[in-house]
Coordinates of C-alpha atoms in Angstrom, one line a residue:
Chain A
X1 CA 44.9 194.4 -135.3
X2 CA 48.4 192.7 -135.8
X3 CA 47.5 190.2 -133.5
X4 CA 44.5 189.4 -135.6
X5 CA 46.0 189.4 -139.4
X6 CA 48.8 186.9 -137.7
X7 CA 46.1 184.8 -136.3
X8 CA 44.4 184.5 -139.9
X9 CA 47.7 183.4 -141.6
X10 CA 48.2 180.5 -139.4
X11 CA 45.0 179.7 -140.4
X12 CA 45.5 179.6 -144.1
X13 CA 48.3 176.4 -143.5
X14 CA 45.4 174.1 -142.9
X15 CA 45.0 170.6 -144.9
X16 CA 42.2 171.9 -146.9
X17 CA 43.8 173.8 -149.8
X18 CA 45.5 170.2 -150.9
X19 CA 44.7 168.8 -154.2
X20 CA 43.5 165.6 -152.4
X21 CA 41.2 167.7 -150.1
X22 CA 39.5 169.8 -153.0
X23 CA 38.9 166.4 -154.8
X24 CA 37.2 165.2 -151.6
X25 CA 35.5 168.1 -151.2
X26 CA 34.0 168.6 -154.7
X27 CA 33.2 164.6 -154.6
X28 CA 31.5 164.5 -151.0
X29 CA 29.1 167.6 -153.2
X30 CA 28.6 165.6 -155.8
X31 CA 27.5 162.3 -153.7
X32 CA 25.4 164.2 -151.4
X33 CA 21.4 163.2 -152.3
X34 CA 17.7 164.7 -151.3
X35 CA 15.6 161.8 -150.0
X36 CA 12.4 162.6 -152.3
X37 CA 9.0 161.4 -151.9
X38 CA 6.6 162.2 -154.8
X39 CA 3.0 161.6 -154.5
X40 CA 0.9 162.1 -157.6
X41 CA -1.8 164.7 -156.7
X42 CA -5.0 162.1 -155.9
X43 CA -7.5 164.5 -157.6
X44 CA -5.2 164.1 -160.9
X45 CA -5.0 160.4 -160.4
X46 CA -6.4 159.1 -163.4
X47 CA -9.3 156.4 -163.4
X48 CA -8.2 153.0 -162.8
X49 CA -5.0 154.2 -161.6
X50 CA -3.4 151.7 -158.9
X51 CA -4.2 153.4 -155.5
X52 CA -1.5 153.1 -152.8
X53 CA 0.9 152.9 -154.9
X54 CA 1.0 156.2 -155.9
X55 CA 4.2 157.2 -154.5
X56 CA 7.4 157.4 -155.9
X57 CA 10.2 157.3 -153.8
X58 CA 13.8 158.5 -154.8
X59 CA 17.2 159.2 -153.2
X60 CA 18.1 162.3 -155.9
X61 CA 21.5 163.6 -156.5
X62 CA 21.5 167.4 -154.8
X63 CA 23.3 168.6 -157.9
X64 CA 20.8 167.2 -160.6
X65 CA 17.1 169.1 -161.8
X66 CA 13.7 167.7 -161.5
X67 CA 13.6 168.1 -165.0
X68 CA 16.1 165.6 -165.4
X69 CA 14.0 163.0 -162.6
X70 CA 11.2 162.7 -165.0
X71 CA 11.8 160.0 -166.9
X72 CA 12.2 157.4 -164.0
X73 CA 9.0 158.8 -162.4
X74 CA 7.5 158.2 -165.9
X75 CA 8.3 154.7 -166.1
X76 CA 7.2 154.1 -162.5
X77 CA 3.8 155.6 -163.1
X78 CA 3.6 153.6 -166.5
X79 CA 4.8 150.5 -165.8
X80 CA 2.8 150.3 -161.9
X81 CA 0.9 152.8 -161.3
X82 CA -1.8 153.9 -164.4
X83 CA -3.4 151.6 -166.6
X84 CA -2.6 151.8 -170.4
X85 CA -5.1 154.6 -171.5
X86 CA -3.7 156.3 -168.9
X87 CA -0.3 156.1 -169.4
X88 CA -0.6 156.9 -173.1
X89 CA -2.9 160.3 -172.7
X90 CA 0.2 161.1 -170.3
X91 CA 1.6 165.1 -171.3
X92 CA 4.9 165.3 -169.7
X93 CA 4.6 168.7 -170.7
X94 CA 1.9 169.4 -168.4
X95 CA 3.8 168.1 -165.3
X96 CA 4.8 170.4 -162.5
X97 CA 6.0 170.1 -158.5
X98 CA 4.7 171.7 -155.4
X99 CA 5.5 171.7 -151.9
X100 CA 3.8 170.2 -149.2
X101 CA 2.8 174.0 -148.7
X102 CA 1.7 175.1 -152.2
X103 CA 4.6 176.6 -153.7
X104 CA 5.3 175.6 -157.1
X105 CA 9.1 174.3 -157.1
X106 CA 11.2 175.8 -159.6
X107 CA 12.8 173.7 -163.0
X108 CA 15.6 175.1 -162.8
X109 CA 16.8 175.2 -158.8
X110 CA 19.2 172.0 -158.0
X111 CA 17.5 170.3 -156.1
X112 CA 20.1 170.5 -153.3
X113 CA 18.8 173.8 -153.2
X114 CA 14.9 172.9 -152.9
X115 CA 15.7 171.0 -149.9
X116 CA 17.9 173.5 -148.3
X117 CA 15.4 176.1 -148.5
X118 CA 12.4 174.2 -147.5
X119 CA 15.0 173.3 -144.6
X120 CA 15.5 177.3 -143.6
X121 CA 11.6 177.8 -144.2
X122 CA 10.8 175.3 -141.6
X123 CA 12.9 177.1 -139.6
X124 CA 10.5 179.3 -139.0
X125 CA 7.2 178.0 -138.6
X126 CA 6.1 177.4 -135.2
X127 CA 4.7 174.0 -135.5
X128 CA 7.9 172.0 -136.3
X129 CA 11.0 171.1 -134.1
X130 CA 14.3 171.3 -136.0
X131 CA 15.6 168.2 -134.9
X132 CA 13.2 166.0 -136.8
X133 CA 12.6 167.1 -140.2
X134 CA 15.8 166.3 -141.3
X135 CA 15.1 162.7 -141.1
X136 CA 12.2 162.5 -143.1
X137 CA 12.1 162.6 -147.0
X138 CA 11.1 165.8 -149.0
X139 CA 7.4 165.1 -149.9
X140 CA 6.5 166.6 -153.3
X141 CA 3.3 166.9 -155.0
X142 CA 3.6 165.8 -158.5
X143 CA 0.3 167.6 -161.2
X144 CA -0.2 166.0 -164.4
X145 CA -1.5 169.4 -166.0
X146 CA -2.1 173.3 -165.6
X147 CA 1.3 174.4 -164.9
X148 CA 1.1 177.8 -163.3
X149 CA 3.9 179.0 -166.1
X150 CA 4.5 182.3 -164.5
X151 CA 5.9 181.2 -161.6
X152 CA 7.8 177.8 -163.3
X153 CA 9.0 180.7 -165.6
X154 CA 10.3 177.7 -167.8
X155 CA 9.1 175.0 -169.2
X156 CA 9.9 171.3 -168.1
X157 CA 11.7 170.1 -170.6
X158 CA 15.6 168.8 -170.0
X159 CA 16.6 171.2 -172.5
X160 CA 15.2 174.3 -171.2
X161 CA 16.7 173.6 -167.7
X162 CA 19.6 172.8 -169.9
X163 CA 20.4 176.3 -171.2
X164 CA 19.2 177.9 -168.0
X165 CA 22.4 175.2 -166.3
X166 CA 24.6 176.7 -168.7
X167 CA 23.1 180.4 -167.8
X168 CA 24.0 179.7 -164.3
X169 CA 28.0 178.7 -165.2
X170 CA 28.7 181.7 -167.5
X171 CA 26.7 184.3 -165.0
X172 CA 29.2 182.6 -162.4
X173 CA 32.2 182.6 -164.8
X174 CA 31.5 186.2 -165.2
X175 CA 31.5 187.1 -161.5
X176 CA 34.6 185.2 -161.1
X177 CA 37.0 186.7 -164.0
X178 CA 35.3 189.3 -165.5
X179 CA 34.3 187.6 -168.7
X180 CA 32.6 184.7 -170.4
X181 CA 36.4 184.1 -172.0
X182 CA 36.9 180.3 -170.3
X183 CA 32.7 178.4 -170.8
X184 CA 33.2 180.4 -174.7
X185 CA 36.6 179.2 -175.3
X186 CA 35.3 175.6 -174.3
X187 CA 34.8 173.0 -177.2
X188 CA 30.9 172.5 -178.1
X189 CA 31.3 168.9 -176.9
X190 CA 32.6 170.2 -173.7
X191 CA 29.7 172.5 -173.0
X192 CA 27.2 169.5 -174.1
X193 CA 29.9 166.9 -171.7
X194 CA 29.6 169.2 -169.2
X195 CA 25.6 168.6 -168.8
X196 CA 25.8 165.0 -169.5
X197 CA 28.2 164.5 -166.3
X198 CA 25.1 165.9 -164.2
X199 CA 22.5 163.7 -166.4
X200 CA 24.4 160.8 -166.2
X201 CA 25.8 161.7 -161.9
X202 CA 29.3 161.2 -163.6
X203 CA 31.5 162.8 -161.4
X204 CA 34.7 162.3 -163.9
X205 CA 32.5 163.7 -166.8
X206 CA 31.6 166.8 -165.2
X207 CA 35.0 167.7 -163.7
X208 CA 36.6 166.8 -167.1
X209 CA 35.3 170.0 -168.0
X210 CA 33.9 171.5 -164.9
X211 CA 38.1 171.7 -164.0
X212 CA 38.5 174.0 -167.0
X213 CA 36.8 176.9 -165.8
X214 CA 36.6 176.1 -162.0
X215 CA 39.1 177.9 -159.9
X216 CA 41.8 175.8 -157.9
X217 CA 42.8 175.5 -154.7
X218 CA 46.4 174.0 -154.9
X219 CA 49.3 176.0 -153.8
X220 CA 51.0 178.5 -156.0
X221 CA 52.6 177.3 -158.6
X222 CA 54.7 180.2 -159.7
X223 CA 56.6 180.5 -156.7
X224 CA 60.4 180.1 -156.8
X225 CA 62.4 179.5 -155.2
X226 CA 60.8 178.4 -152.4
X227 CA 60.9 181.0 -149.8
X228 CA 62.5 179.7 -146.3
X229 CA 60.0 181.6 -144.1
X230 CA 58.0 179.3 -142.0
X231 CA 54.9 181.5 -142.2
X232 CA 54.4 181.1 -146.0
X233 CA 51.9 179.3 -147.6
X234 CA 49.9 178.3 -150.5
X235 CA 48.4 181.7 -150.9
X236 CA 50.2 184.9 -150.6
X237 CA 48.7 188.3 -149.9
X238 CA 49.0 189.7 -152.9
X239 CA 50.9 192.7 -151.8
X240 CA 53.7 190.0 -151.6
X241 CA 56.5 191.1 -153.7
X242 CA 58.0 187.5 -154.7
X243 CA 54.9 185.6 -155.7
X244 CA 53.0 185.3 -159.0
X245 CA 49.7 184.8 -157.5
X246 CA 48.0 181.8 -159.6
X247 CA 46.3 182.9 -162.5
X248 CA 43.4 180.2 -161.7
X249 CA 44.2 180.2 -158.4
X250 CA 40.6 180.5 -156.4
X251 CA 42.0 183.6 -154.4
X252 CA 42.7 185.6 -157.4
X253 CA 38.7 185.5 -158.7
X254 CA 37.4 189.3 -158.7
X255 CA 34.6 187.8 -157.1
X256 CA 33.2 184.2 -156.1
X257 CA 29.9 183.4 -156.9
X258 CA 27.5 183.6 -154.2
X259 CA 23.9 183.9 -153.4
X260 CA 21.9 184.1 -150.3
X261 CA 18.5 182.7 -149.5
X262 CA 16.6 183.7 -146.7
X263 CA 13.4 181.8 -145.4
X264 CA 10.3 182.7 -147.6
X265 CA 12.8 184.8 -149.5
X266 CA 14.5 187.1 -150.9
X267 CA 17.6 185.8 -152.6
X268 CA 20.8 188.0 -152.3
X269 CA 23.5 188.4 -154.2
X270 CA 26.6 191.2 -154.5
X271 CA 30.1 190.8 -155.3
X272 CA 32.5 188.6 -153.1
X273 CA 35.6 189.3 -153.2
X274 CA 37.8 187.0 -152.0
X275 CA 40.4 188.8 -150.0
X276 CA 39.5 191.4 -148.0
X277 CA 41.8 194.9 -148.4
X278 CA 44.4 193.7 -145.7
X279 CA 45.4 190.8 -147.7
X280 CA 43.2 188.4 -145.6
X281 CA 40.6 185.6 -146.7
X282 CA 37.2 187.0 -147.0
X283 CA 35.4 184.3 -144.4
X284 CA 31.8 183.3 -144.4
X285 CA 31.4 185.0 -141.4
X286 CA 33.0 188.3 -142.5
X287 CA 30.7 187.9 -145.6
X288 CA 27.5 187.5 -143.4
X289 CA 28.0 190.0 -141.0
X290 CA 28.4 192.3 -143.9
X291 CA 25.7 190.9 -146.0
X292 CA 22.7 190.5 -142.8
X293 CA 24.3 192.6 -140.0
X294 CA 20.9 192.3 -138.0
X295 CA 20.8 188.1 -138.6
X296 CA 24.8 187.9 -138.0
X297 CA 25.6 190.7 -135.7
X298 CA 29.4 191.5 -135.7
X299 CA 31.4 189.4 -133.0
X300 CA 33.1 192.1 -130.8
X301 CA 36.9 191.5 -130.1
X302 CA 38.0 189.8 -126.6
X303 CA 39.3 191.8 -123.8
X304 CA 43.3 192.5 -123.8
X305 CA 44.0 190.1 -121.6
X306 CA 44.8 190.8 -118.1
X307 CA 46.5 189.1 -114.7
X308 CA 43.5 187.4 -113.7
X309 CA 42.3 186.4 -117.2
X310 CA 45.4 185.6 -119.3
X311 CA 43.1 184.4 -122.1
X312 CA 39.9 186.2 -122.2
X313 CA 37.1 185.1 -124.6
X314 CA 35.2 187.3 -126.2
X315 CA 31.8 188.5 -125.2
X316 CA 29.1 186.1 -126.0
X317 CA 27.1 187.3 -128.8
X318 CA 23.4 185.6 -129.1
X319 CA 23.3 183.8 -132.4
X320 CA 20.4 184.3 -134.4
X321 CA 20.5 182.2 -137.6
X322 CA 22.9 179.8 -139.2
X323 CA 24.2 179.3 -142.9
X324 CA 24.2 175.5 -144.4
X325 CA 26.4 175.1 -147.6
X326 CA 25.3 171.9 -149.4
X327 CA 22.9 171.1 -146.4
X328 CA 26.3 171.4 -144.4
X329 CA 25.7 174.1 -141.0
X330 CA 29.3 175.7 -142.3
X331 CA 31.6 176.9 -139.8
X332 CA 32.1 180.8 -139.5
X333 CA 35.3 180.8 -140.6
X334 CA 35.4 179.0 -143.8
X335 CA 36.6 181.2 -146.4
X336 CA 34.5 182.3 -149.7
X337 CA 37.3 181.2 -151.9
X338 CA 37.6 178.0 -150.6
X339 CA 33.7 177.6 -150.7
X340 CA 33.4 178.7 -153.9
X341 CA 36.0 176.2 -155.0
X342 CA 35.3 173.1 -153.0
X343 CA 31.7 173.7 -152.0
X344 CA 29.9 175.5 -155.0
X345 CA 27.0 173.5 -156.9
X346 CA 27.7 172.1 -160.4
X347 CA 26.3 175.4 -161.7
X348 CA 29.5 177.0 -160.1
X349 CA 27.1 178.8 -157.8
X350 CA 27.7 178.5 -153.8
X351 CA 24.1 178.6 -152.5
X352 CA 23.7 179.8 -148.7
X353 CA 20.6 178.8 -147.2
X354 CA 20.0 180.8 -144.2
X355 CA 17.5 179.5 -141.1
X356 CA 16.5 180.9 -138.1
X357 CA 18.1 179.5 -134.8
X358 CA 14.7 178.6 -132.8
X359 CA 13.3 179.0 -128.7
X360 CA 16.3 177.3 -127.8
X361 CA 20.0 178.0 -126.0
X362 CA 23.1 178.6 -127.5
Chain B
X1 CA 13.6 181.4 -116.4
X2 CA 15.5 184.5 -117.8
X3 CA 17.1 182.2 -119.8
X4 CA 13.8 180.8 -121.6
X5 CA 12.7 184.5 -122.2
X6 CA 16.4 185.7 -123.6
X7 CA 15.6 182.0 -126.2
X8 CA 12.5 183.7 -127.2
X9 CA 13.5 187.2 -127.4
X10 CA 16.3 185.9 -129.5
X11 CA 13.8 183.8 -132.0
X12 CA 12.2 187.3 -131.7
X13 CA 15.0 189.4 -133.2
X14 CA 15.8 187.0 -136.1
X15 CA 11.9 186.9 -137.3
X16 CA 12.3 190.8 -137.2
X17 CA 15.4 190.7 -138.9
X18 CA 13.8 188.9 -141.8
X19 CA 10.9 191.3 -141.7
X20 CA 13.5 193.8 -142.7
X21 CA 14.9 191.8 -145.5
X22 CA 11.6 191.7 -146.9
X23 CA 11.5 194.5 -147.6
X24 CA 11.0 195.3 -151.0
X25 CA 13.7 197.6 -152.7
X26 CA 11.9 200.8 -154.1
X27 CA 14.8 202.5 -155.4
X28 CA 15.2 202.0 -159.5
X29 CA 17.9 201.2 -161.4
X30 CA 19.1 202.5 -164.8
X31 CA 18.8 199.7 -167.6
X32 CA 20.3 200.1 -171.1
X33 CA 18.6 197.9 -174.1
X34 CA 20.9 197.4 -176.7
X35 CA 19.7 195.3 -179.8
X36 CA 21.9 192.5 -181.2
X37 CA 22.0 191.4 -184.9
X38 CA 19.0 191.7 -186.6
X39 CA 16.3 193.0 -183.6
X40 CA 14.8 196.1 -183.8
X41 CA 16.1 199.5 -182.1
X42 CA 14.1 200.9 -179.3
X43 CA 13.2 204.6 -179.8
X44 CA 14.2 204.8 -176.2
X45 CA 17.0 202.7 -174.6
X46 CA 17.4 204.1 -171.0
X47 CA 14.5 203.1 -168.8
X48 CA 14.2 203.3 -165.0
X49 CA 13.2 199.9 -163.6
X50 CA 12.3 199.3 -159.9
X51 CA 15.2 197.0 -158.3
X52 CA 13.3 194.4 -156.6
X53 CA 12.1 193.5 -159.8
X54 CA 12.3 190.2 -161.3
X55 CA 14.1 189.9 -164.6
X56 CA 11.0 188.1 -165.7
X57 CA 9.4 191.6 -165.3
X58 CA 12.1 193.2 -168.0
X59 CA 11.8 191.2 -170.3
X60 CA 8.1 191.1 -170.0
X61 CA 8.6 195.0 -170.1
X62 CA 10.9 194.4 -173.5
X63 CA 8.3 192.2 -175.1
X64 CA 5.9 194.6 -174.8
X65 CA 8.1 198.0 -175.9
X66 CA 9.1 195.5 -178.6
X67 CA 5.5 194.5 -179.5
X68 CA 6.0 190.7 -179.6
X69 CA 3.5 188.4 -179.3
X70 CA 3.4 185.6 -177.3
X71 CA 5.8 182.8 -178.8
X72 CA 8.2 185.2 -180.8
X73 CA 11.9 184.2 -179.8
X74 CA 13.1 186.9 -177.8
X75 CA 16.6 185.8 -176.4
X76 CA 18.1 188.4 -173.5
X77 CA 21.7 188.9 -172.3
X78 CA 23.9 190.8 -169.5
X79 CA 27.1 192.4 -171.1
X80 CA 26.5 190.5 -174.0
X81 CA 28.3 187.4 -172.1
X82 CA 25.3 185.2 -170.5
X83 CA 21.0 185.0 -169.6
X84 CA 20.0 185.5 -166.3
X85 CA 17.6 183.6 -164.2
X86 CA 14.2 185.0 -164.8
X87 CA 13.6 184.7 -160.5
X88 CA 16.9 186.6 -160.5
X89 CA 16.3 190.1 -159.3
X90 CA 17.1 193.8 -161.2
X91 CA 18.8 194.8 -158.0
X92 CA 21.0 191.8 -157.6
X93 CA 21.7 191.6 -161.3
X94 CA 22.6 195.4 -160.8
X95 CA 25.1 195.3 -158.1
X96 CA 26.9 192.3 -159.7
X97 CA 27.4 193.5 -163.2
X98 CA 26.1 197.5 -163.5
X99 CA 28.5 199.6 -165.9
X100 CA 29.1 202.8 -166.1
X101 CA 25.8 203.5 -163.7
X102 CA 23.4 200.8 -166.3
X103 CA 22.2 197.4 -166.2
X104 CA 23.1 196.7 -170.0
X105 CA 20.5 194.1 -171.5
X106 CA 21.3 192.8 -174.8
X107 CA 18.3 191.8 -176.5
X108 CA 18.3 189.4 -180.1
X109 CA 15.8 187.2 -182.2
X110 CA 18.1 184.3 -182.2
X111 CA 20.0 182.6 -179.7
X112 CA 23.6 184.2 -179.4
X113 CA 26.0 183.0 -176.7
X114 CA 23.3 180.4 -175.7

């Protein structure tokens, strides 16, 4: 068990904990986009409407809300599409989204996470091969009335996926410290900023504010003087006598903010701490295993090693599903804390989509 | 050839797998209303809701108890800190932020730490 722990803090000196790397990190999230394709339904097409045309193609920020795409697909159905009676009898109010296969999309999902799950629910239908979907764009069905409210659960205003956003950072700010005390104590132009940054894709906006209540990744400050062991590193076990571990430090979180999807549902979500009791990171594959022991069987250990096998591998174990982080497939060992800081939606949540590993060999 | 059939097998197992995390929940889960400023006190506070419920479901249930119409502001709360996705789940909401055994749900007229 030794053997193991040591392995683990060699791990934790890796180049990803940097100030440079969580700023790549958090801006390669932000930049990543949904190639969407949204069709008007042709039964609501309106007469005189300009057939063929009827398609509105977007390349849509994974972090923003359909909600917040409206206005653009407005003034591409006004200005080309309908005809002026049309286009004034038009009830934004009225609009909703469905999938290709019927299910109503919710307002307030990012719409990284639309994609991702429609990925993982492809996953297991028999009729399509996983290598080609990701190519193509996300084909939504766009109604222009009888939104099936109970299953939108909100309307489609901006503002109500507004306070449903800010929902989604205090439920997270609660998981992570224990209390609403750091979105409260922020300035009502802050919370406000905060949302403009995602309606306006401002990257500096959001993190303005967003770096006020998100966890960090950078070393230790408190840590002096600097130890003269080799083996330590931004984040000490916190058994560790000497060091203050950092107050905002994403390690010292009760519990980062995390839900699961599966295909088709449900959506799972318990707390995640992000050390386990030895003093080790909590890895996504420790979190898995724990979470879906019958989709992420536990790896056993590798053989002590022996004269004829000096370094024996562990025993192969089939793998039946795989996580994607921000569309990412995320490797097993990437820890929680680091996800959570680096890899979590603007909403502070880390969403992970889980599909289903098809007829085909590891 | 054994190969091909262990591939299968194995898409097998996960479908199976899911099947169990289907599954819906039938255990239920204490929740605690507690009014907030000026809404009206329940006779009864404690209920026993089934955890694979919705949120949407309690505060459907809390409308009702409460005798709201349709359109009268009804603002819910965990811990009195933050609203929780209606898709959200009893049981997740449970195991995340349960005190003391209960799922506390702060219920008020008007928007409070909105």
């Amino acid at each position: 068990m030794s053997t193991y722990g040591a392995r683990h803090h060699i791990n934790h000196s890796t180049p990803f904990s940097t100030p440079a790397s969580t700023t790549l990190f958090r801006r390669l999230t932000w930049e990543g986009t949904i190639p969407l394709e949204i069709r008007v339904d042709p039964k609501e097409l309106p007469a005189n409407s300009d057939r063929g045309l009827e398609c509105y193609y977007v390349q849509a920020p994974r972090v923003s809300y359909l909600p917040l795409l409206m206005p653009e697909i407005k003034r591409f159905l006004v200005d080309v599409v309908f005809d002026e009676a049309a286009a004034e009898s038009l009830k934004e109010d009225e609009w909703w989204f469905e999938s290709e296969d019927g299910a109503p999309l919710k307002w307030h999902w990012p719409i990284g996470l639309i994609y991702d799950n429609h990925t993982i629910s492809l996953s297991i239908r028999p009729s399509s091969s996983s290598s080609s979907f990701m190519a193509t764009p996300l084909r939504l069905v766009l109604h222009l009335a009888s939104p099936p409210s109970d299953k939108l659960l909100l309307s489609p205003s901006a503002e109500a996926c507004k306070q449903a956003f800010m929902g989604q950072l205090k439920e997270a700010d609660f998981i992570r410290w224990g209390s609403t005390k750091r979105m409260t104590s922020l300035r009502k132009a802050d919370q406000d900023g905060i949302w403009e940054g995602i309606k306006d894709h401002n990257f500096d906006d959001y993190w303005r504010v967003a770096s006020k209540v998100t966890p960090t990744t950078a070393p230790t400050r408190s840590q002096s003087p600097p130890p003269s062991s080799a083996s330590v590193h931004g984040r000490p076990p916190s058994a560790d006598p000497g060091a203050m571990p950092d107050r905002d430090g994403a390690y010292s979180v009760r519990s980062v903010p995390v839900r699961v999807y599966l295909p088709d549902g449900p959506v799972l979500q318990d707390l995640v701490p992000p050390l386990l009791e030895d003093g080790t990171p909590n890895t996504l594959t420790n979190y898995l295993c724990n979470t879906l022991p019958l989709l992420f069987p536990p790896q056993p250990p590798a053989p002590p090693p022996s004269r004829t096998k000096p370094n024996p591998q562990p025993p192969v174990v089939p793998q039946l599903a795989y996580p994607l982080v921000q569309g990412v497939l995320t490797p097993a060992e990437a820890e929680m804390a680091w996800l959570g800081a680096c890899l979590a939606g603007a909403d502070g949540w880390v969403n992970v989509c889980v599909g289903l590993h098809k007829d085909r060999r590891e | 050839m054994a190969e091909i059939s262990g591939a299968s097998l194995q898409a097998e197992n996960g479908l199976a797998a899911l099947e169990e995390y289907k599954k819906r929940d039938p255990s239920k889960v204490v929740v605690r209303f507690k009014a907030v400023g000026n809404a009206p006190i329940m006779k009864q506070n404690f209920y026993k809701i089934t955890a694979s419920n919705r949120f949407q479901a309690v505060i459907q249930f809390l409308r009702k108890e409460l005798g709201w119409k349709a359109g009268d502001p009804l603002f819910t709360y965990i811990n009195l800190a933050f609203s929780p996705a209606p898709d959200d789940t009893v049981s997740n909401l449970y195991k995340s932020f349960a005190t003391d055994g209960h799922l506390i749900v702060n219920y008020s007229t008007t928007a409070a730490w909105g």
